[in-house]
Short mmCIF file of C-alpha atoms in Angstrom, two decimals:
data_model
loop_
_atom_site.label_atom_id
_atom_site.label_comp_id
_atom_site.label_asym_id
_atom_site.label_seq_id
_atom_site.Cartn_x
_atom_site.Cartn_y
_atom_site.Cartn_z
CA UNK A 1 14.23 18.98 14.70
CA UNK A 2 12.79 20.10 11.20
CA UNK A 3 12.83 23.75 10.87
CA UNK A 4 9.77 23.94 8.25
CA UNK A 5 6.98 21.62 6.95
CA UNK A 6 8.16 17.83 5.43
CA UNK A 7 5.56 16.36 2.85
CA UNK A 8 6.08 12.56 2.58
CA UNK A 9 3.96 10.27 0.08
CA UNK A 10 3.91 6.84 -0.40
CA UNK A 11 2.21 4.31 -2.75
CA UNK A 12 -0.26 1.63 -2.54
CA UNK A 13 0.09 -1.66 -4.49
CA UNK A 14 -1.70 -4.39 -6.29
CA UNK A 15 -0.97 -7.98 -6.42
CA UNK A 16 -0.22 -8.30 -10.39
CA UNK A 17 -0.27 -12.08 -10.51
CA UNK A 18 -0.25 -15.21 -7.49
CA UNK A 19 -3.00 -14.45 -5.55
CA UNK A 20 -4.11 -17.45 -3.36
CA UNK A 21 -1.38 -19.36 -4.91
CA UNK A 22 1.13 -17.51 -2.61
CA UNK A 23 -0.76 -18.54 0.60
CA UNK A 24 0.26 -22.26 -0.47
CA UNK A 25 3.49 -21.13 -1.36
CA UNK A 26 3.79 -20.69 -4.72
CA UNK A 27 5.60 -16.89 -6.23
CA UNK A 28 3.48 -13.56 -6.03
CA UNK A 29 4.13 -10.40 -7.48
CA UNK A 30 3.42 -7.13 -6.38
CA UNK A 31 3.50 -3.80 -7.67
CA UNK A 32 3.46 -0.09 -6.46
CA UNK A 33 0.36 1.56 -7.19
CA UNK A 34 0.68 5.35 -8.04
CA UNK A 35 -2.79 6.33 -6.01
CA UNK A 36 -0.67 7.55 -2.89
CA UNK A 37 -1.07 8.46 0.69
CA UNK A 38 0.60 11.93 1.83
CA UNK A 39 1.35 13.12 5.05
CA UNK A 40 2.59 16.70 5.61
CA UNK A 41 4.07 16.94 9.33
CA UNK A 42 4.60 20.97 10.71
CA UNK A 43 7.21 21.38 13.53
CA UNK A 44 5.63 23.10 16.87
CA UNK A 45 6.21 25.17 19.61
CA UNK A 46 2.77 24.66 21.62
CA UNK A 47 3.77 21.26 23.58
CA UNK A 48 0.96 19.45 21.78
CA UNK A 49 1.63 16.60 19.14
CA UNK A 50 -1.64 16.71 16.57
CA UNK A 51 -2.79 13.94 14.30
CA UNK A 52 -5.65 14.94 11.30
CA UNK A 53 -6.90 12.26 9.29
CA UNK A 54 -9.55 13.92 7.04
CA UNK A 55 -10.26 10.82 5.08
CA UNK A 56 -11.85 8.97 8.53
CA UNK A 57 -12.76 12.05 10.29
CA UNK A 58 -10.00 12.17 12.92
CA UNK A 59 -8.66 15.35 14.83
CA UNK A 60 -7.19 14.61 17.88
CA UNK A 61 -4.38 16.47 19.71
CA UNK A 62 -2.29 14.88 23.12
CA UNK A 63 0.04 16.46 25.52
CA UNK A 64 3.87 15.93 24.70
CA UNK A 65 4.48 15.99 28.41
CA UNK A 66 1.99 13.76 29.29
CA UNK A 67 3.01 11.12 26.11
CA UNK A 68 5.97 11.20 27.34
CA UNK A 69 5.31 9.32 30.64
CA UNK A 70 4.27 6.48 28.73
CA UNK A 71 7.69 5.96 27.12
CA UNK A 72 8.84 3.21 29.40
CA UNK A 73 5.93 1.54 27.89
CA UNK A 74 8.02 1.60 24.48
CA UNK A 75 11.47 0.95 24.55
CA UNK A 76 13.88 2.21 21.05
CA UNK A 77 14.54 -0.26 19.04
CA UNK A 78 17.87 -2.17 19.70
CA UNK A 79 20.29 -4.06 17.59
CA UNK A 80 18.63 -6.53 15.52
CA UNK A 81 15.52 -6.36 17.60
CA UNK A 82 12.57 -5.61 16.47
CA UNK A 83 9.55 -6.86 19.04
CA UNK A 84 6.25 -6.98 17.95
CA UNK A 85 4.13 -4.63 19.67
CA UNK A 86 2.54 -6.32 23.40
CA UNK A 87 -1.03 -6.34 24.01
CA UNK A 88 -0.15 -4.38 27.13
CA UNK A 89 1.45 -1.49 24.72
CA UNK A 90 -2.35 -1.56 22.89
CA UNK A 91 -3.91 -1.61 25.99
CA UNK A 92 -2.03 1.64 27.61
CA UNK A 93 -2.82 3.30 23.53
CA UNK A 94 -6.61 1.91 23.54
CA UNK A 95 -6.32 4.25 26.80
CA UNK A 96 -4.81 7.18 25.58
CA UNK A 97 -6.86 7.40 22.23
CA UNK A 98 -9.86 7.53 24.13
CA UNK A 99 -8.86 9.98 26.48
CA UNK A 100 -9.68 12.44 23.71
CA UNK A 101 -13.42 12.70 23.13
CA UNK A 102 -14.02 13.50 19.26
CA UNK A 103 -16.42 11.58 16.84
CA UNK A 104 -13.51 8.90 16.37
CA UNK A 105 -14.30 7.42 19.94
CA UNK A 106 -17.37 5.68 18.75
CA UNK A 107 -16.17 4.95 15.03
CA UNK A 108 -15.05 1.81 13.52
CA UNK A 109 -11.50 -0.08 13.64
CA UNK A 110 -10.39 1.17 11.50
CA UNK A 111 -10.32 4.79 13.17
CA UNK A 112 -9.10 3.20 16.31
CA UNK A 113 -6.34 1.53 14.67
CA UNK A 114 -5.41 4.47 12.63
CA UNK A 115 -4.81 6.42 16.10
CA UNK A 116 -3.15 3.56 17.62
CA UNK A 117 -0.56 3.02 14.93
CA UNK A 118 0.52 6.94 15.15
CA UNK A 119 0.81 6.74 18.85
CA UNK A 120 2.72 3.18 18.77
CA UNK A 121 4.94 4.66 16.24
CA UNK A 122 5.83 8.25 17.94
CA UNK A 123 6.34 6.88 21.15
CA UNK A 124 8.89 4.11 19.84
CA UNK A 125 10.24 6.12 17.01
CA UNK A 126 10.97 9.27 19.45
CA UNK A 127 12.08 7.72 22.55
CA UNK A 128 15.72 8.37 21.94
CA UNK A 129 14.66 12.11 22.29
CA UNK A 130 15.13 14.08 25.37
CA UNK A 131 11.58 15.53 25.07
CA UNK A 132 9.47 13.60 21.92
CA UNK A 133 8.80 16.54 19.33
CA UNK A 134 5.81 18.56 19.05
CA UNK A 135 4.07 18.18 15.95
CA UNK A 136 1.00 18.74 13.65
CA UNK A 137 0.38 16.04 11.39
CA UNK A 138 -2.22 15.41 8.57
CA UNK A 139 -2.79 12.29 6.48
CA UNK A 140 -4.53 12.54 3.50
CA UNK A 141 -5.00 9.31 0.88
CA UNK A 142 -6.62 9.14 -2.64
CA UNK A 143 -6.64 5.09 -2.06
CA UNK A 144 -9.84 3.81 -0.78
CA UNK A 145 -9.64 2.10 2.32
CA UNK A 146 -10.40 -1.84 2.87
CA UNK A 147 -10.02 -2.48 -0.77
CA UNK A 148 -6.78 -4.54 -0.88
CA UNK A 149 -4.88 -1.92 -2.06
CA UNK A 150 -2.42 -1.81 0.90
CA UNK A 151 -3.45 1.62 1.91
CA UNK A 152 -2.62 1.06 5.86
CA UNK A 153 1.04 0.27 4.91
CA UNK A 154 1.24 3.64 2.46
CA UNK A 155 -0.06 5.27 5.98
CA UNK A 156 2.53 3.42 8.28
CA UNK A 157 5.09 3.79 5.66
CA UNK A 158 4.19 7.92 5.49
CA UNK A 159 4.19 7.85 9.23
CA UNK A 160 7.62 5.83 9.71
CA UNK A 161 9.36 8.26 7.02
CA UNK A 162 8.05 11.34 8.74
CA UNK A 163 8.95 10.75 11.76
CA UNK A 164 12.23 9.11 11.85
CA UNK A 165 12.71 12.37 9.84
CA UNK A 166 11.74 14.53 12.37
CA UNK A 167 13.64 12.78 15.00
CA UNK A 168 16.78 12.96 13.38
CA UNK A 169 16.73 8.95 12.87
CA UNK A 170 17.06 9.42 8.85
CA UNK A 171 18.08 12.50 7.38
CA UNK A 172 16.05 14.72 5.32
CA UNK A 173 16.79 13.98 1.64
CA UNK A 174 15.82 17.23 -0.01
CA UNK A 175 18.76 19.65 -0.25
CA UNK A 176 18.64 23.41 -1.02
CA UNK A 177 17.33 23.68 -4.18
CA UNK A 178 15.52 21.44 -5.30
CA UNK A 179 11.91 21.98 -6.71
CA UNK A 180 10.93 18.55 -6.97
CA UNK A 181 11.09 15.24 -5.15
CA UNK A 182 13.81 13.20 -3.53
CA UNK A 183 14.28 9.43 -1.79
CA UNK A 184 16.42 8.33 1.37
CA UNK A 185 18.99 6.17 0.79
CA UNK A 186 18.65 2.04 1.24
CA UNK A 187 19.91 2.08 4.66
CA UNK A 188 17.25 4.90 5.40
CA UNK A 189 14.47 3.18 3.50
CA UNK A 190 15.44 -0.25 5.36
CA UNK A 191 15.03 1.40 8.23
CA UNK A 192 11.55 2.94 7.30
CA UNK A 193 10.43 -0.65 6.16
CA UNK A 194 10.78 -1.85 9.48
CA UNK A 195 8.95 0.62 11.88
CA UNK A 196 6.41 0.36 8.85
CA UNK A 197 6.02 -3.21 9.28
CA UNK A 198 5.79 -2.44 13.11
CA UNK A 199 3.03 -0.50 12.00
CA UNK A 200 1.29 -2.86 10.57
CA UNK A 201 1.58 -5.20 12.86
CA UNK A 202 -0.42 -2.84 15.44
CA UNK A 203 -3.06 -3.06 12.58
CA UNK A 204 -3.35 -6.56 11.46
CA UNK A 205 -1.56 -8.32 13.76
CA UNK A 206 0.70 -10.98 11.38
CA UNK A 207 1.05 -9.30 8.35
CA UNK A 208 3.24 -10.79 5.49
CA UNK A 209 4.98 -7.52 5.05
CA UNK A 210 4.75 -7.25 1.47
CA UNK A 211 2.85 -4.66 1.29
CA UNK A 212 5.08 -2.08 3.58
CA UNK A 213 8.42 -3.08 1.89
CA UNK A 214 6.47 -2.44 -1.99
CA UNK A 215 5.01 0.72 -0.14
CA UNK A 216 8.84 1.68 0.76
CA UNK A 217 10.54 0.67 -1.82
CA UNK A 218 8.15 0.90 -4.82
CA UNK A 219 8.54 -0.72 -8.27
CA UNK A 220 8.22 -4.77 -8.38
CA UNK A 221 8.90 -7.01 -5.38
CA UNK A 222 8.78 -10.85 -5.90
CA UNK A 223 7.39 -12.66 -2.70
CA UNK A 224 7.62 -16.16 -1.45
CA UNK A 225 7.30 -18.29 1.48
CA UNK A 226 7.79 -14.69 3.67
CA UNK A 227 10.75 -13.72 1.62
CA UNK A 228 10.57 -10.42 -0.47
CA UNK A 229 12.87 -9.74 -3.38
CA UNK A 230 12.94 -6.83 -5.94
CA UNK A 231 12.67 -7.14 -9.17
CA UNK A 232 15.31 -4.67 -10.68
CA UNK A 233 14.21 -1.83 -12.45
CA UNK A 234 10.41 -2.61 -13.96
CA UNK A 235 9.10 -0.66 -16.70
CA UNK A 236 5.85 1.24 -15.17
CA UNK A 237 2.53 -0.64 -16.56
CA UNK A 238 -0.41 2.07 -17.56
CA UNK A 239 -3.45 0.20 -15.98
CA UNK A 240 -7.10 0.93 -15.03
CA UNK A 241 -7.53 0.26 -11.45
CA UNK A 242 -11.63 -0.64 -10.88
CA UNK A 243 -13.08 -1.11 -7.48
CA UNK A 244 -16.24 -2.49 -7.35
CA UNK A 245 -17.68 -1.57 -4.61
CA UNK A 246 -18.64 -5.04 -3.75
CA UNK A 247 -16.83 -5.99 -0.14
CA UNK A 248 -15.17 -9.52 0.77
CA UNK A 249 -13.55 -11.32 3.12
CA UNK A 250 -9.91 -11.90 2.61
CA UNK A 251 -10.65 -14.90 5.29
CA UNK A 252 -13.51 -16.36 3.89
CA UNK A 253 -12.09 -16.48 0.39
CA UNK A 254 -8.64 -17.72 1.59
CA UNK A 255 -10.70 -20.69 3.45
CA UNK A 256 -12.55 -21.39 0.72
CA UNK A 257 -9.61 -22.25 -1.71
CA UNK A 258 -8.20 -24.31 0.94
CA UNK A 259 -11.13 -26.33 1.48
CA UNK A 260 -11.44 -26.71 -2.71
CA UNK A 261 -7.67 -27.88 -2.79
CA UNK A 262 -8.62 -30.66 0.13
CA UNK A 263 -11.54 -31.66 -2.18
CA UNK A 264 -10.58 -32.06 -5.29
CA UNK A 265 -6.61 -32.08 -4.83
CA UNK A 266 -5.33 -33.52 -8.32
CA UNK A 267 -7.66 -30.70 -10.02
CA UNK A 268 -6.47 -27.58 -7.96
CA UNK A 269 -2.87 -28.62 -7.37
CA UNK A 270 -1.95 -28.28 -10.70
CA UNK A 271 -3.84 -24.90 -10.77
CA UNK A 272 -1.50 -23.50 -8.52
CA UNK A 273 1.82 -24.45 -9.83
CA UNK A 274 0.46 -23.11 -13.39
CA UNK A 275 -0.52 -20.02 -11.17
CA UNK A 276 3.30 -19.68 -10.25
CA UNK A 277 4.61 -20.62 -13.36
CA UNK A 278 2.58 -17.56 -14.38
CA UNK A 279 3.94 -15.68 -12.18
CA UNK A 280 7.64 -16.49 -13.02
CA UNK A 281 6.97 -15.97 -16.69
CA UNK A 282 5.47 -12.30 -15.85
CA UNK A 283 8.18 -11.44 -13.97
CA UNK A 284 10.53 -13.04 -17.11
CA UNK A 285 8.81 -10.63 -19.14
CA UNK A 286 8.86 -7.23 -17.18
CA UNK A 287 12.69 -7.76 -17.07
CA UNK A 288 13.14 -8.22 -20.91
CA UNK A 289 11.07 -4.83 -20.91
CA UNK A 290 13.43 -2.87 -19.34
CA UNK A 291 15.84 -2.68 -22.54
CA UNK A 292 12.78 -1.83 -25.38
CA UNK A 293 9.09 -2.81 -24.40
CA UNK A 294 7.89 -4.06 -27.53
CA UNK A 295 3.91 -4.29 -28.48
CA UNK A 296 5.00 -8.89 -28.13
CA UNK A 297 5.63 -7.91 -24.43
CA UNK A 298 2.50 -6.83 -23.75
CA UNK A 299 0.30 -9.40 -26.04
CA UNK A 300 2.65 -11.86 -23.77
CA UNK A 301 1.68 -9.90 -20.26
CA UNK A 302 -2.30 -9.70 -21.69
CA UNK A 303 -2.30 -13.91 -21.86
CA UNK A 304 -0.89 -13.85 -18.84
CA UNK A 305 -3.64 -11.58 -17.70
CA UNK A 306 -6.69 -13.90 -19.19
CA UNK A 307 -5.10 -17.38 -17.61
CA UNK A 308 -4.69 -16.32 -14.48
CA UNK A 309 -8.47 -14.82 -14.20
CA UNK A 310 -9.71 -17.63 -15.50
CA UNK A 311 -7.70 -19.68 -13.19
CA UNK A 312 -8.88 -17.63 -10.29
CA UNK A 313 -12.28 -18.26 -11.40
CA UNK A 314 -11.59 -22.26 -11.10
CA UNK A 315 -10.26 -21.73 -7.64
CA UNK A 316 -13.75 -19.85 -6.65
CA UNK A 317 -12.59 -16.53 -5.64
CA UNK A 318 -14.25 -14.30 -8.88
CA UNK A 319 -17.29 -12.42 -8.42
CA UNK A 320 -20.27 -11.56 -10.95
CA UNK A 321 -19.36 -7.86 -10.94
CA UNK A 322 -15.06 -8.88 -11.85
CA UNK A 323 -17.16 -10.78 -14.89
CA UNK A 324 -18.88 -7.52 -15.87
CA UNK A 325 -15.36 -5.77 -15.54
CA UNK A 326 -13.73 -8.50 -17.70
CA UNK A 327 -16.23 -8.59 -20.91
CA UNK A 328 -16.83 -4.63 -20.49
CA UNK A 329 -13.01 -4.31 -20.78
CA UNK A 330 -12.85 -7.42 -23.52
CA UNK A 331 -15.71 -5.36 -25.56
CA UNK A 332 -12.70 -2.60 -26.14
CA UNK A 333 -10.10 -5.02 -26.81
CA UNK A 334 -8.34 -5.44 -23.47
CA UNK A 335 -7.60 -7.57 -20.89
CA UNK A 336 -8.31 -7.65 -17.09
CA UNK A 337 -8.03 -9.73 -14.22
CA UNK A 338 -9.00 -9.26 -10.31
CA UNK A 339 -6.00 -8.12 -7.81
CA UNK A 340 -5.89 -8.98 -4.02
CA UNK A 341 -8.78 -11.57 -2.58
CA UNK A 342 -11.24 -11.39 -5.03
CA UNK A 343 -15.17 -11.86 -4.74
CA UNK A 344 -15.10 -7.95 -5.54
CA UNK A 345 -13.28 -5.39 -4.47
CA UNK A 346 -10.56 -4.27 -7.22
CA UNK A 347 -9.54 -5.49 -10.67
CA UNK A 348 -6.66 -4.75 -13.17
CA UNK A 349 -7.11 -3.55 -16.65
CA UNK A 350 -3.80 -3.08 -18.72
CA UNK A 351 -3.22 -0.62 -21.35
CA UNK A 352 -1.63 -0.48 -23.92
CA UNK A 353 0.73 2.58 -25.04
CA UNK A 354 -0.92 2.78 -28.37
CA UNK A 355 -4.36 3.26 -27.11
CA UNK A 356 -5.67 6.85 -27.55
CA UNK A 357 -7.25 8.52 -24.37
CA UNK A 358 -10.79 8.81 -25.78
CA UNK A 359 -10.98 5.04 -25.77
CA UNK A 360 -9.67 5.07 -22.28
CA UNK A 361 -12.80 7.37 -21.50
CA UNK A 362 -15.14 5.43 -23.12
CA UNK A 363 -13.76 2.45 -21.15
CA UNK A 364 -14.01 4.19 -17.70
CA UNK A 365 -17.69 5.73 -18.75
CA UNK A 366 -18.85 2.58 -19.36
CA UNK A 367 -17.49 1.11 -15.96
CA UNK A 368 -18.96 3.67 -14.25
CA UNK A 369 -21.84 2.69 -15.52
CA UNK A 370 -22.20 0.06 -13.87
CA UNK A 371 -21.41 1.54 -10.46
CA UNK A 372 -17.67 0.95 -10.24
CA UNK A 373 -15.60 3.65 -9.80
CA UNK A 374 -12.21 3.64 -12.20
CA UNK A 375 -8.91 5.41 -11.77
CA UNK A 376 -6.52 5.98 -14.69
CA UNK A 377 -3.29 4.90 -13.21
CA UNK A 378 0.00 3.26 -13.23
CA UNK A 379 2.06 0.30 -11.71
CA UNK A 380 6.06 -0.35 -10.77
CA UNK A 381 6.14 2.84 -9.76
CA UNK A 382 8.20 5.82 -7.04
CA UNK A 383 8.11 4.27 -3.56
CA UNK A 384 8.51 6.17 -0.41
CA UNK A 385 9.56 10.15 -1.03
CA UNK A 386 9.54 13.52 -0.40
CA UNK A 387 8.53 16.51 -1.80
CA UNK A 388 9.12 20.29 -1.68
CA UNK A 389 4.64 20.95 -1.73
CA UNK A 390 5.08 23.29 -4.64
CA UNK A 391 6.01 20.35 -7.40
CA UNK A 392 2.99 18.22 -6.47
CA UNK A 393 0.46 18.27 -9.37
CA UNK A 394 -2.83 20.27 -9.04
CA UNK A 395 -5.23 17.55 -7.56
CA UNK A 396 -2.95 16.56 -4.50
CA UNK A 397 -1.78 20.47 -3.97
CA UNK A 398 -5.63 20.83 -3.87
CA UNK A 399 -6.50 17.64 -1.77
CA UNK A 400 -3.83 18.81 1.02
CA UNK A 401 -4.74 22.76 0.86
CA UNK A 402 -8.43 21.16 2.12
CA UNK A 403 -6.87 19.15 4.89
#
């Protein structure tokens, strides 16, 4: 058992090129996003395991005892096993979660599915233990939820690192010391990949697990055809991340490429092999950037950028408002392209290292002017950590002293 307080964070990530193209097999690449989720889990003494999830107003609290006579329910994982989690296991969580009457009883999915990935994953995670621990845990995020930015795998991941911590599972990586941050090992992190991908699963059912393993890992992973490879060492890309506010379905869009490839076939074929050949030439580049990033790597990366938008465009997934973000960003002189589904939600915008931060303002004024909200960020960045509380920077001290 912990003696003190753990603070775990983990990353979001952005699809930097291969959208749509991947669903038909073709190369994606993703990237971790450094907008994080954080998690700060407090051993107890008071027989109660807690979970507080400020961001969707959740504060519920369970019985350890009375957990822990649903463990039968969810066996440790053995060997290579790794089931995916029953529709009786939801069932018998469905039950439990609403055996606590708070707000979150009549509140969307997504606050159901929230509580049922905690309880899936500390009954699994701590049924080796004699007596599962008692703990107070709070999730906080600055990623904004349903926008393709694979902020429930940065809470699954936070949740799968915390607690195999606190179980004794992984060991704690931060030694005596140390006034910073600190990573588990590969073995460890493999581990936390796959309860976070169990996690996920209890949230969307067949995910491809990309977005876990770049959540766990960080940096650049290369996917294809359900296989995930990293891309070693990738320099970390300065971008503005823009959300647009403008909400899509990830079905609906999906469908609606398929149906234009069965259409006109000899027209969008070719648009998604030039789609992966974009794809494999990014990911040529990023590698050549690791000795000296020069300013031909990025004129090479901002092409890339402009093709693949406008190929998105042909397939039918852009959006009036990612055309606003495109010739606001064009009007200063860079490039930017949508990430995830499309028809809204988030777009890219790289920048440069030469560009001088009062241009960056101007940028993000004028995107908020249109009623998009705009992070300052960066990509191919930390995965999975933890940190002693006192080296976090002022905003996320201040966003967990409010939790």
């Amino acid at each position: 058992m912990l003696p003190e307080a753990l603070v775990v964070s983990a990353p979001g990530k952005v699809i930097l090129h291969g959208e749509h193209a991947v669903v038909h097999g073709k190369v994606a690449l993703a990237m971790a996003l450094d907008l994080r989720t954080f998690l700060r889990l407090q051993p107890q003494s008071n027989g109660k395991v807690s979970l507080n999830l400020p961001n969707l107003g959740i504060n519920l609290a369970w019985d350890v005892a009375k957990l822990q006579q649903l463990d039968m329910c969810f066996p440790a994982e053995t060997g290579d096993s790794w089931p995916e989690p029953s529709p009786a296991q939801v069932e018998k969580l469905k039950e439990v979660a609403g055996s606590a009457r708070t707000s979150a009883d009549a509140g969307p999915d997504s606050q159901l599915l929230a509580v049922l990935t905690f309880l899936y994953l500390y009954l699994s995670i701590s049924r080796k233990q004699r007596v599962p621990p008692s703990l107070d845990i709070t999730v906080w995020s600055e990623l904004p939820p349903g926008a393709g930015l694979g902020s429930s795998a940065a809470y699954s991941v936070c949740l799968a690192a915390g607690l195999l911590t606190a179980c004794g599972e992984i060991s704690n990586p931060l030694k005596a010391g140390e006034t910073t941050s600190s990573r588990w090992t590969p073995e460890e992190l493999e581990l936390i990949n796959k309860w976070a991908f169990q996690g996920e699963r209890v949230i969307h059912g067949n995910p491809s697990g990309v977005d876990n393993a770049v959540s766990t890992w960080g940096g650049a992973l290369r996917y294809q055809q359900g296989k995930v490879a990293s891309i070693k060492r990738p320099p970390s890309l300065k971008v503005l991340l823009t959300y647009t506010r403008v909400p899509r379905s990830t079905k609906a869009l999906v469908a609606g490429v398929r149906s234009r490839l069965l259409k006109f076939p000899e027209i969008v074929t070719p648009l998604l092999s030039s789609i992966d050949a974009i794809s494999l030439e990014c990911q040529r580049v990023l590698e050549d950037m690791v000795a000296e990033p020069t300013p031909e790597h990025y004129s090479r990366l901002e092409e890339l950028i402009d093709m693949n938008q406008h190929h998105l465009n042909a397939l039918g997934v852009g959006h009036a408002s990612l055309d606003r973000l495109c010739q606001v960003t064009q009007a200063h002189g860079l490039h930017s392209k949508l990430t995830g589904a499309g028809g809204g939600g988030c777009g890219i915008t790289l920048l440069r290292p030469d560009l001088e931060q009062p241009e960056v303002e101007a940028i993000r004024r004028a995107l908020s002017d249109h009623g998009f909200d705009c992070w300052e960020t960066s990509i191919g960045g930390l995965g999975v950590a933890v940190h002693v509380a006192a080296s976090l920077d002022a905003p996320v001290r201040q966003g967990l002293a409010v939790l």
